[in-house]
Amino acid sequence: MPAEPIAPPSVTAAEPGGRRVRRLVTVLALAAVLPALYLPGLKHDFLDLKIYMRAMDWWAAGHPLYDYVQPDRVQGELYFTYPPVSALLLRPFALLPLGLTITVFTALTALGVVVTTRWLLTPVVARHGLPRVFTLTVGVLLVFAVESTRETITFGQINMLLVVLILADLLFAVPQGRRWAGVGVGLATALKLYPGIFIVYLLATRRWRDAAVASATAAGATLLAAAVAPADSWRFFTHELWATDRVGRTDYTGNQSLFGLLSRLTAPAEPSRVLWLALALLVAGYGLWRAARAARAGDALTGLTLTGLVGALVSPITWTHHIYWFVPAVVLLADAALGTDPTTPAGARRRRWLAGLAAGTGALIVYGVVSFHDWGVAPVPTDSPGEFLARNAYVLLSLLLVVTLPVTRPGPAPAHRGEKSRQMDSSPE
């Protein structure tokens, strides 16, 4: 057996300790920045969660659930807009003191961030021999830093519950052929409808059984809610579901969807529904085609990430706290950059491109589009290139990622620690 090479004393004595110090400084610096990033969001004062709880009190008093409304400075009038299944889930929390409910929601969101970030980063750590504790800690802090997480926490939203259900299903249950595959996506769809795009993704990938289970789960949960609240369920699915004005102005900058972009160009007038539908079908068709190709190549994370971005683009209303899918996109880009051979000119260029796109995406989603800007309360059309870029940053970034997000193919199991277990494709496909 060959002898191990002996490192110079200066390296063995000084470098490990130096690395530990640098890692500690990095973690402390990130933790110190978080309060400043959350400061603008404190004005939200858990507005959405308070609306949910007041609507539950209103409902418990015998009033029709979807009659609840409260005024808002920016959006005009805000209603309870979730499906009846969500109302059944939220109603017990109205029995608790509001402060306790806020604490529980915040703690569950924080737990969801930690769990899902671990799911995303653990394979990357193993593939590239990264320091596990440091990488996971930095990853969690960075996910807490992005605007979608900040808005989810400070509004009191339920988005991380949906993310946990979707990732657990599509990263583990579906690829492993579990009997309960599809249940997570189905429950998420019943709770907030827009995760239904992932049922379409299962159909596009020809996961017929999983799509059927997801559809049956969503239908079963919806029928259960209808048995408990038949009048409210009927009203929601026949009227309120189609009334986009109930959730706020579509032209508001916080709506980072294709319809929001078009609304900002035509405000105060409504944009062409035909144009929006044509763009939505084009984006959905291309994005889901790429997602299906990724899934067939064995890259489940890229497939679901592309699907999430497509869902955000084609939904009429996509608030900034809905777009969690930039987070796995950054992980995928960083993973691809680390897995690209930089010893050739083409490899070096590709690595710089992937690393730059990962860093640029990360910087943009940390700074955000609404946290540090007051976009006013009146419908004002976008009238300059700079304003167009600023007010539609997430829409444009989503479109870029749908086109460029790389697909990786599983390779042979690593023979030793640090050997790559995935082979990079040389193109986005």
Tab-separated table of C-alpha atoms in Angstrom:
chain	number	residue	atom	x	y	z
A	1	MET	CA	0.000	0.000	0.000
A	2	PRO	CA	1.586	3.364	-0.990
A	3	ALA	CA	2.525	5.730	1.758
A	4	GLU	CA	0.313	8.747	2.347
A	5	PRO	CA	1.917	12.011	1.172
A	6	ILE	CA	3.033	14.163	4.061
A	7	ALA	CA	1.821	17.743	3.952
A	8	PRO	CA	4.129	20.570	5.030
A	9	PRO	CA	3.886	21.349	8.747
A	10	SER	CA	2.544	24.823	8.047
A	11	VAL	CA	-0.471	23.345	6.213
A	12	THR	CA	-1.306	20.630	8.729
A	13	ALA	CA	-0.895	22.919	11.707
A	14	ALA	CA	-2.464	26.128	10.476
A	15	GLU	CA	-4.909	25.461	7.640
A	16	PRO	CA	-7.567	23.354	9.434
A	17	GLY	CA	-7.831	25.888	12.248
A	18	GLY	CA	-7.908	28.720	9.730
A	19	ARG	CA	-10.708	27.030	7.829
A	20	ARG	CA	-12.720	26.614	11.011
A	21	VAL	CA	-12.310	30.297	11.816
A	22	ARG	CA	-13.334	31.360	8.307
A	23	ARG	CA	-16.394	29.115	8.424
A	24	LEU	CA	-17.420	30.463	11.800
A	25	VAL	CA	-17.021	34.055	10.584
A	26	THR	CA	-19.122	33.257	7.499
A	27	VAL	CA	-21.937	31.761	9.560
A	28	LEU	CA	-21.916	34.641	12.055
A	29	ALA	CA	-21.884	37.224	9.259
A	30	LEU	CA	-24.885	35.629	7.556
A	31	ALA	CA	-26.764	35.373	10.851
A	32	ALA	CA	-26.006	39.033	11.598
A	33	VAL	CA	-27.391	40.192	8.233
A	34	LEU	CA	-30.752	38.421	8.641
A	35	PRO	CA	-32.353	40.976	11.023
A	36	ALA	CA	-31.684	43.792	8.554
A	37	LEU	CA	-33.272	41.782	5.750
A	38	TYR	CA	-36.361	41.035	7.842
A	39	LEU	CA	-36.804	44.621	9.041
A	40	PRO	CA	-38.851	45.829	6.006
A	41	GLY	CA	-41.163	42.812	6.291
A	42	LEU	CA	-42.096	43.589	9.880
A	43	LYS	CA	-44.643	46.092	8.572
A	44	HIS	CA	-46.670	43.130	7.308
A	45	ASP	CA	-47.325	42.229	10.944
A	46	PHE	CA	-48.587	38.739	9.985
A	47	LEU	CA	-51.370	40.343	7.939
A	48	ASP	CA	-52.394	37.216	6.028
A	49	LEU	CA	-52.469	35.014	9.113
A	50	LYS	CA	-54.610	37.592	10.901
A	51	ILE	CA	-57.017	37.605	7.951
A	52	TYR	CA	-57.234	33.808	8.167
A	53	MET	CA	-57.979	33.883	11.887
A	54	ARG	CA	-60.561	36.673	11.612
A	55	ALA	CA	-62.228	34.835	8.760
A	56	MET	CA	-62.371	31.688	10.914
A	57	ASP	CA	-64.018	33.658	13.733
A	58	TRP	CA	-66.471	35.127	11.215
A	59	TRP	CA	-67.224	31.633	9.875
A	60	ALA	CA	-67.613	30.150	13.349
A	61	ALA	CA	-70.175	32.888	14.126
A	62	GLY	CA	-72.405	31.483	11.379
A	63	HIS	CA	-71.559	33.824	8.507
A	64	PRO	CA	-70.723	32.607	4.971
A	65	LEU	CA	-66.953	32.032	4.866
A	66	TYR	CA	-66.345	33.862	1.602
A	67	ASP	CA	-68.266	36.970	2.674
A	68	TYR	CA	-65.419	37.936	5.001
A	69	VAL	CA	-63.594	41.059	3.781
A	70	GLN	CA	-61.289	43.677	5.246
A	71	PRO	CA	-59.875	46.878	3.716
A	72	ASP	CA	-56.229	47.144	2.680
A	73	ARG	CA	-54.197	50.249	1.808
A	74	VAL	CA	-52.558	48.708	-1.259
A	75	GLN	CA	-54.957	46.030	-2.479
A	76	GLY	CA	-58.301	47.676	-1.684
A	77	GLU	CA	-60.377	44.841	-0.220
A	78	LEU	CA	-58.981	41.482	0.869
A	79	TYR	CA	-61.065	38.334	1.267
A	80	PHE	CA	-60.524	34.798	2.470
A	81	THR	CA	-59.653	33.064	-0.805
A	82	TYR	CA	-58.375	29.596	0.109
A	83	PRO	CA	-60.338	26.414	-0.686
A	84	PRO	CA	-62.618	25.006	2.033
A	85	VAL	CA	-60.024	22.301	2.860
A	86	SER	CA	-57.643	25.020	4.039
A	87	ALA	CA	-60.403	26.554	6.129
A	88	LEU	CA	-60.913	23.236	7.924
A	89	LEU	CA	-57.171	23.062	8.606
A	90	LEU	CA	-57.008	26.662	9.851
A	91	ARG	CA	-60.162	26.696	11.962
A	92	PRO	CA	-58.661	24.979	15.060
A	93	PHE	CA	-55.924	27.626	15.201
A	94	ALA	CA	-58.583	30.304	15.709
A	95	LEU	CA	-59.268	28.728	19.111
A	96	LEU	CA	-55.737	29.613	20.243
A	97	PRO	CA	-54.505	33.030	21.345
A	98	LEU	CA	-53.293	34.930	18.282
A	99	GLY	CA	-49.750	35.227	19.621
A	100	LEU	CA	-49.530	31.460	20.069
A	101	THR	CA	-50.863	30.864	16.546
A	102	ILE	CA	-48.225	33.227	15.130
A	103	THR	CA	-45.524	31.401	17.087
A	104	VAL	CA	-46.689	28.000	15.851
A	105	PHE	CA	-46.843	29.119	12.193
A	106	THR	CA	-43.408	30.743	12.403
A	107	ALA	CA	-41.870	27.690	14.056
A	108	LEU	CA	-43.406	25.310	11.500
A	109	THR	CA	-42.154	27.471	8.621
A	110	ALA	CA	-38.660	27.536	10.150
A	111	LEU	CA	-38.734	23.759	10.578
A	112	GLY	CA	-39.855	23.388	6.970
A	113	VAL	CA	-36.929	25.536	5.795
A	114	VAL	CA	-34.426	23.413	7.726
A	115	VAL	CA	-35.871	20.087	6.568
A	116	THR	CA	-36.237	20.980	2.890
A	117	THR	CA	-32.805	22.633	2.712
A	118	ARG	CA	-31.287	19.468	4.148
A	119	TRP	CA	-33.103	17.428	1.498
A	120	LEU	CA	-31.719	19.652	-1.268
A	121	LEU	CA	-28.136	19.956	-0.054
A	122	THR	CA	-27.327	16.509	1.341
A	123	PRO	CA	-26.810	14.949	-2.118
A	124	VAL	CA	-24.646	17.917	-3.185
A	125	VAL	CA	-22.512	17.561	-0.059
A	126	ALA	CA	-22.002	13.863	-0.764
A	127	ARG	CA	-21.206	14.348	-4.452
A	128	HIS	CA	-18.588	17.024	-3.992
A	129	GLY	CA	-17.135	16.164	-0.593
A	130	LEU	CA	-18.242	19.462	0.965
A	131	PRO	CA	-18.087	20.064	4.744
A	132	ARG	CA	-21.510	18.820	5.830
A	133	VAL	CA	-22.365	20.909	8.895
A	134	PHE	CA	-20.958	24.125	7.435
A	135	THR	CA	-22.685	23.684	4.057
A	136	LEU	CA	-26.055	22.855	5.589
A	137	THR	CA	-25.812	25.731	8.074
A	138	VAL	CA	-24.935	28.264	5.372
A	139	GLY	CA	-27.643	26.851	3.130
A	140	VAL	CA	-30.327	27.194	5.810
A	141	LEU	CA	-29.266	30.771	6.603
A	142	LEU	CA	-29.349	31.700	2.921
A	143	VAL	CA	-32.828	30.225	2.475
A	144	PHE	CA	-33.997	32.256	5.463
A	145	ALA	CA	-32.480	35.299	3.738
A	146	VAL	CA	-34.397	35.040	0.447
A	147	GLU	CA	-37.426	37.250	-0.025
A	148	SER	CA	-39.931	34.422	-0.506
A	149	THR	CA	-39.079	33.024	2.943
A	150	ARG	CA	-39.111	36.446	4.575
A	151	GLU	CA	-42.509	37.238	3.072
A	152	THR	CA	-43.867	33.814	4.039
A	153	ILE	CA	-42.847	34.322	7.669
A	154	THR	CA	-43.809	37.991	8.072
A	155	PHE	CA	-47.201	37.543	6.361
A	156	GLY	CA	-47.904	34.289	8.236
A	157	GLN	CA	-48.353	32.221	5.079
A	158	ILE	CA	-48.632	28.425	4.710
A	159	ASN	CA	-46.307	28.081	1.717
A	160	MET	CA	-43.653	25.951	3.416
A	161	LEU	CA	-46.252	23.312	4.290
A	162	LEU	CA	-47.001	22.988	0.580
A	163	VAL	CA	-43.288	22.872	-0.283
A	164	VAL	CA	-42.681	20.079	2.239
A	165	LEU	CA	-45.572	18.039	0.827
A	166	ILE	CA	-44.438	18.523	-2.789
A	167	LEU	CA	-40.730	17.847	-2.197
A	168	ALA	CA	-41.393	14.793	-0.022
A	169	ASP	CA	-43.592	13.395	-2.772
A	170	LEU	CA	-41.531	14.224	-5.857
A	171	LEU	CA	-38.024	13.755	-4.431
A	172	PHE	CA	-38.672	10.553	-2.508
A	173	ALA	CA	-42.070	8.850	-2.854
A	174	VAL	CA	-42.472	9.102	-6.645
A	175	PRO	CA	-38.872	8.192	-7.681
A	176	GLN	CA	-38.832	5.318	-5.191
A	177	GLY	CA	-42.216	3.979	-6.320
A	178	ARG	CA	-43.785	4.205	-2.863
A	179	ARG	CA	-47.419	3.226	-2.447
A	180	TRP	CA	-48.280	6.690	-1.145
A	181	ALA	CA	-46.617	8.463	-4.069
A	182	GLY	CA	-48.877	11.297	-5.203
A	183	VAL	CA	-50.543	11.892	-1.843
A	184	GLY	CA	-48.359	14.902	-0.983
A	185	VAL	CA	-49.036	16.647	-4.285
A	186	GLY	CA	-52.741	15.860	-3.947
A	187	LEU	CA	-52.979	17.335	-0.451
A	188	ALA	CA	-51.042	20.444	-1.507
A	189	THR	CA	-53.425	20.888	-4.454
A	190	ALA	CA	-56.488	20.585	-2.227
A	191	LEU	CA	-55.063	23.182	0.157
A	192	LYS	CA	-54.139	25.877	-2.371
A	193	LEU	CA	-54.930	24.709	-5.934
A	194	TYR	CA	-51.828	26.072	-7.714
A	195	PRO	CA	-49.779	22.950	-6.801
A	196	GLY	CA	-52.098	21.218	-9.270
A	197	ILE	CA	-49.421	22.018	-11.876
A	198	PHE	CA	-47.458	19.134	-10.346
A	199	ILE	CA	-50.293	16.728	-11.218
A	200	VAL	CA	-49.885	17.916	-14.806
A	201	TYR	CA	-46.150	17.245	-14.409
A	202	LEU	CA	-46.866	13.673	-13.285
A	203	LEU	CA	-49.034	13.205	-16.356
A	204	ALA	CA	-46.336	14.686	-18.601
A	205	THR	CA	-43.820	12.222	-17.168
A	206	ARG	CA	-46.291	9.345	-17.676
A	207	ARG	CA	-46.499	8.601	-13.991
A	208	TRP	CA	-50.099	7.539	-14.489
A	209	ARG	CA	-50.600	5.838	-11.136
A	210	ASP	CA	-48.988	8.684	-9.185
A	211	ALA	CA	-51.076	11.256	-11.064
A	212	ALA	CA	-54.214	9.229	-10.333
A	213	VAL	CA	-53.338	8.997	-6.636
A	214	ALA	CA	-52.658	12.757	-6.495
A	215	SER	CA	-55.941	13.535	-8.253
A	216	ALA	CA	-57.897	11.149	-6.032
A	217	THR	CA	-56.305	12.605	-2.898
A	218	ALA	CA	-57.154	16.159	-3.949
A	219	ALA	CA	-60.688	15.133	-4.845
A	220	GLY	CA	-61.147	13.161	-1.642
A	221	ALA	CA	-59.991	16.033	0.568
A	222	THR	CA	-62.212	18.442	-1.367
A	223	LEU	CA	-65.252	16.174	-1.019
A	224	LEU	CA	-64.586	15.819	2.697
A	225	ALA	CA	-64.631	19.593	3.029
A	226	ALA	CA	-67.811	19.720	0.935
A	227	ALA	CA	-69.482	17.275	3.318
A	228	VAL	CA	-68.620	19.566	6.240
A	229	ALA	CA	-69.340	22.882	4.496
A	230	PRO	CA	-71.439	22.197	1.379
A	231	ALA	CA	-72.670	25.747	0.751
A	232	ASP	CA	-69.228	27.331	1.086
A	233	SER	CA	-67.646	24.626	-1.063
A	234	TRP	CA	-70.211	25.098	-3.826
A	235	ARG	CA	-69.760	28.853	-3.742
A	236	PHE	CA	-65.960	28.612	-3.873
A	237	PHE	CA	-65.740	26.324	-6.881
A	238	THR	CA	-68.568	27.942	-8.858
A	239	HIS	CA	-67.744	31.600	-8.208
A	240	GLU	CA	-64.924	32.665	-5.902
A	241	LEU	CA	-62.268	30.533	-7.591
A	242	TRP	CA	-62.674	32.546	-10.794
A	243	ALA	CA	-62.754	36.004	-9.181
A	244	THR	CA	-59.086	37.102	-9.326
A	245	ASP	CA	-59.986	40.541	-7.932
A	246	ARG	CA	-60.629	38.930	-4.525
A	247	VAL	CA	-56.907	38.456	-3.867
A	248	GLY	CA	-55.778	41.959	-4.822
A	249	ARG	CA	-54.735	44.020	-7.827
A	250	THR	CA	-53.143	41.984	-10.606
A	251	ASP	CA	-50.916	44.925	-11.622
A	252	TYR	CA	-49.310	45.207	-8.169
A	253	THR	CA	-45.556	44.548	-8.378
A	254	GLY	CA	-45.825	41.736	-5.859
A	255	ASN	CA	-47.699	39.684	-8.490
A	256	GLN	CA	-44.745	38.122	-10.335
A	257	SER	CA	-46.619	36.175	-13.004
A	258	LEU	CA	-46.980	36.653	-16.744
A	259	PHE	CA	-50.439	38.117	-16.152
A	260	GLY	CA	-48.928	40.512	-13.618
A	261	LEU	CA	-46.312	41.629	-16.160
A	262	LEU	CA	-49.001	42.268	-18.788
A	263	SER	CA	-51.187	44.041	-16.220
A	264	ARG	CA	-48.357	46.419	-15.357
A	265	LEU	CA	-47.925	47.281	-19.027
A	266	THR	CA	-51.612	48.122	-19.540
A	267	ALA	CA	-52.608	49.494	-16.089
A	268	PRO	CA	-55.144	50.723	-15.196
A	269	ALA	CA	-56.767	48.828	-18.082
A	270	GLU	CA	-56.989	45.038	-18.103
A	271	PRO	CA	-54.542	43.189	-20.383
A	272	SER	CA	-55.700	40.991	-23.245
A	273	ARG	CA	-56.777	37.625	-21.878
A	274	VAL	CA	-56.170	36.048	-25.273
A	275	LEU	CA	-52.548	37.262	-25.321
A	276	TRP	CA	-52.009	36.067	-21.750
A	277	LEU	CA	-53.503	32.655	-22.491
A	278	ALA	CA	-51.321	32.259	-25.590
A	279	LEU	CA	-48.168	33.164	-23.638
A	280	ALA	CA	-49.164	30.909	-20.726
A	281	LEU	CA	-49.753	27.939	-23.026
A	282	LEU	CA	-46.425	28.517	-24.783
A	283	VAL	CA	-44.485	28.736	-21.511
A	284	ALA	CA	-46.334	25.791	-19.963
A	285	GLY	CA	-45.805	23.627	-23.021
A	286	TYR	CA	-42.093	24.317	-23.284
A	287	GLY	CA	-41.422	24.261	-19.534
A	288	LEU	CA	-43.274	21.013	-18.910
A	289	TRP	CA	-41.576	19.442	-21.941
A	290	ARG	CA	-38.209	20.255	-20.394
A	291	ALA	CA	-39.408	19.063	-16.991
A	292	ALA	CA	-40.545	15.735	-18.447
A	293	ARG	CA	-37.191	15.291	-20.204
A	294	ALA	CA	-35.409	15.952	-16.929
A	295	ALA	CA	-37.560	13.412	-15.099
A	296	ARG	CA	-36.975	10.772	-17.766
A	297	ALA	CA	-33.221	11.439	-17.445
A	298	GLY	CA	-33.509	10.639	-13.734
A	299	ASP	CA	-33.187	14.260	-12.570
A	300	ALA	CA	-36.238	14.612	-10.328
A	301	LEU	CA	-35.121	17.894	-8.739
A	302	THR	CA	-34.727	19.718	-12.045
A	303	GLY	CA	-38.070	18.353	-13.223
A	304	LEU	CA	-39.990	19.595	-10.216
A	305	THR	CA	-38.099	22.909	-10.122
A	306	LEU	CA	-38.969	23.658	-13.745
A	307	THR	CA	-42.587	22.735	-12.990
A	308	GLY	CA	-42.695	25.076	-9.996
A	309	LEU	CA	-41.319	27.949	-12.089
A	310	VAL	CA	-43.841	27.233	-14.849
A	311	GLY	CA	-46.663	27.221	-12.310
A	312	ALA	CA	-45.534	30.608	-10.984
A	313	LEU	CA	-45.433	32.067	-14.486
A	314	VAL	CA	-48.810	30.843	-15.748
A	315	SER	CA	-50.890	31.434	-12.614
A	316	PRO	CA	-52.844	34.719	-12.834
A	317	ILE	CA	-51.674	35.634	-9.323
A	318	THR	CA	-48.200	34.679	-8.070
A	319	TRP	CA	-47.145	36.640	-5.017
A	320	THR	CA	-43.453	36.824	-4.175
A	321	HIS	CA	-43.900	34.407	-1.264
A	322	HIS	CA	-45.177	31.746	-3.672
A	323	ILE	CA	-41.916	31.477	-5.632
A	324	TYR	CA	-39.885	29.129	-3.462
A	325	TRP	CA	-38.652	27.417	-6.635
A	326	PHE	CA	-35.728	29.789	-7.071
A	327	VAL	CA	-34.119	28.060	-4.075
A	328	PRO	CA	-33.742	24.596	-5.673
A	329	ALA	CA	-32.768	26.360	-8.913
A	330	VAL	CA	-29.757	27.925	-7.164
A	331	VAL	CA	-28.837	24.529	-5.685
A	332	LEU	CA	-29.023	22.923	-9.139
A	333	LEU	CA	-26.876	25.641	-10.721
A	334	ALA	CA	-24.256	25.435	-7.973
A	335	ASP	CA	-24.230	21.642	-8.172
A	336	ALA	CA	-23.772	21.778	-11.950
A	337	ALA	CA	-20.968	24.331	-11.634
A	338	LEU	CA	-19.114	22.154	-9.111
A	339	GLY	CA	-19.568	19.119	-11.339
A	340	THR	CA	-18.205	20.777	-14.485
A	341	ASP	CA	-14.589	20.071	-15.437
A	342	PRO	CA	-12.787	23.448	-15.561
A	343	THR	CA	-9.596	22.112	-17.178
A	344	THR	CA	-10.851	22.696	-20.755
A	345	PRO	CA	-11.790	26.099	-22.198
A	346	ALA	CA	-15.391	24.964	-22.811
A	347	GLY	CA	-15.645	23.520	-19.308
A	348	ALA	CA	-14.203	26.658	-17.746
A	349	ARG	CA	-16.648	28.876	-19.643
A	350	ARG	CA	-19.577	26.655	-18.678
A	351	ARG	CA	-18.511	26.644	-15.050
A	352	ARG	CA	-18.243	30.444	-14.967
A	353	TRP	CA	-21.690	30.752	-16.584
A	354	LEU	CA	-23.344	28.370	-14.132
A	355	ALA	CA	-21.626	29.881	-11.099
A	356	GLY	CA	-22.473	33.403	-12.256
A	357	LEU	CA	-26.125	32.509	-12.856
A	358	ALA	CA	-26.313	30.847	-9.426
A	359	ALA	CA	-24.755	33.877	-7.721
A	360	GLY	CA	-26.902	36.346	-9.676
A	361	THR	CA	-30.087	34.424	-8.942
A	362	GLY	CA	-29.170	34.191	-5.260
A	363	ALA	CA	-28.426	37.908	-5.010
A	364	LEU	CA	-31.666	38.871	-6.754
A	365	ILE	CA	-33.919	36.669	-4.639
A	366	VAL	CA	-32.281	37.930	-1.447
A	367	TYR	CA	-32.749	41.568	-2.428
A	368	GLY	CA	-36.186	40.846	-3.866
A	369	VAL	CA	-38.692	42.971	-5.753
A	370	VAL	CA	-40.933	44.372	-2.996
A	371	SER	CA	-38.992	44.340	0.262
A	372	PHE	CA	-37.015	47.539	-0.262
A	373	HIS	CA	-39.347	49.402	-2.642
A	374	ASP	CA	-42.659	51.161	-2.143
A	375	TRP	CA	-44.437	50.716	-5.443
A	376	GLY	CA	-47.359	52.890	-4.396
A	377	VAL	CA	-51.060	52.161	-4.140
A	378	ALA	CA	-52.380	53.349	-7.514
A	379	PRO	CA	-52.376	51.357	-10.778
A	380	VAL	CA	-49.535	52.928	-12.781
A	381	PRO	CA	-48.328	51.516	-16.128
A	382	THR	CA	-44.692	50.528	-16.578
A	383	ASP	CA	-43.222	53.227	-18.801
A	384	SER	CA	-39.429	52.778	-18.885
A	385	PRO	CA	-37.015	49.884	-19.541
A	386	GLY	CA	-35.473	50.211	-16.079
A	387	GLU	CA	-38.841	50.097	-14.361
A	388	PHE	CA	-39.882	47.167	-16.533
A	389	LEU	CA	-36.833	45.177	-15.383
A	390	ALA	CA	-37.260	46.152	-11.718
A	391	ARG	CA	-40.992	45.481	-11.520
A	392	ASN	CA	-40.812	42.157	-13.388
A	393	ALA	CA	-37.498	40.803	-12.111
A	394	TYR	CA	-38.873	37.442	-10.922
A	395	VAL	CA	-40.915	36.922	-14.095
A	396	LEU	CA	-37.877	37.510	-16.297
A	397	LEU	CA	-35.645	35.386	-14.056
A	398	SER	CA	-38.187	32.557	-14.142
A	399	LEU	CA	-38.280	32.655	-17.936
A	400	LEU	CA	-34.475	32.588	-18.084
A	401	LEU	CA	-34.278	29.604	-15.736
A	402	VAL	CA	-36.994	27.677	-17.577
A	403	VAL	CA	-34.807	27.910	-20.683
A	404	THR	CA	-31.333	27.461	-19.163
A	405	LEU	CA	-31.635	25.307	-16.043
A	406	PRO	CA	-29.272	22.359	-16.649
A	407	VAL	CA	-30.368	18.733	-16.567
A	408	THR	CA	-28.017	16.185	-14.998
A	409	ARG	CA	-28.017	12.447	-15.462
A	410	PRO	CA	-27.269	9.990	-12.672
A	411	GLY	CA	-23.864	8.361	-12.999
A	412	PRO	CA	-22.325	5.307	-11.337
A	413	ALA	CA	-22.102	5.165	-7.555
A	414	PRO	CA	-18.898	6.877	-6.326
A	415	ALA	CA	-15.974	4.589	-5.573
A	416	HIS	CA	-14.641	6.877	-2.887
A	417	ARG	CA	-15.562	10.053	-1.090
A	418	GLY	CA	-15.430	13.089	-3.310
A	419	GLU	CA	-15.904	11.267	-6.639
A	420	LYS	CA	-18.775	12.698	-8.647
A	421	SER	CA	-21.876	10.508	-8.839
A	422	ARG	CA	-23.595	12.484	-11.566
A	423	GLN	CA	-22.593	13.165	-15.151
A	424	MET	CA	-23.227	16.647	-16.500
A	425	ASP	CA	-24.914	17.101	-19.832
A	426	SER	CA	-23.230	19.672	-22.035
A	427	SER	CA	-26.503	21.446	-22.881
A	428	PRO	CA	-29.569	22.660	-20.944
A	429	GLU	CA	-31.401	19.588	-22.173
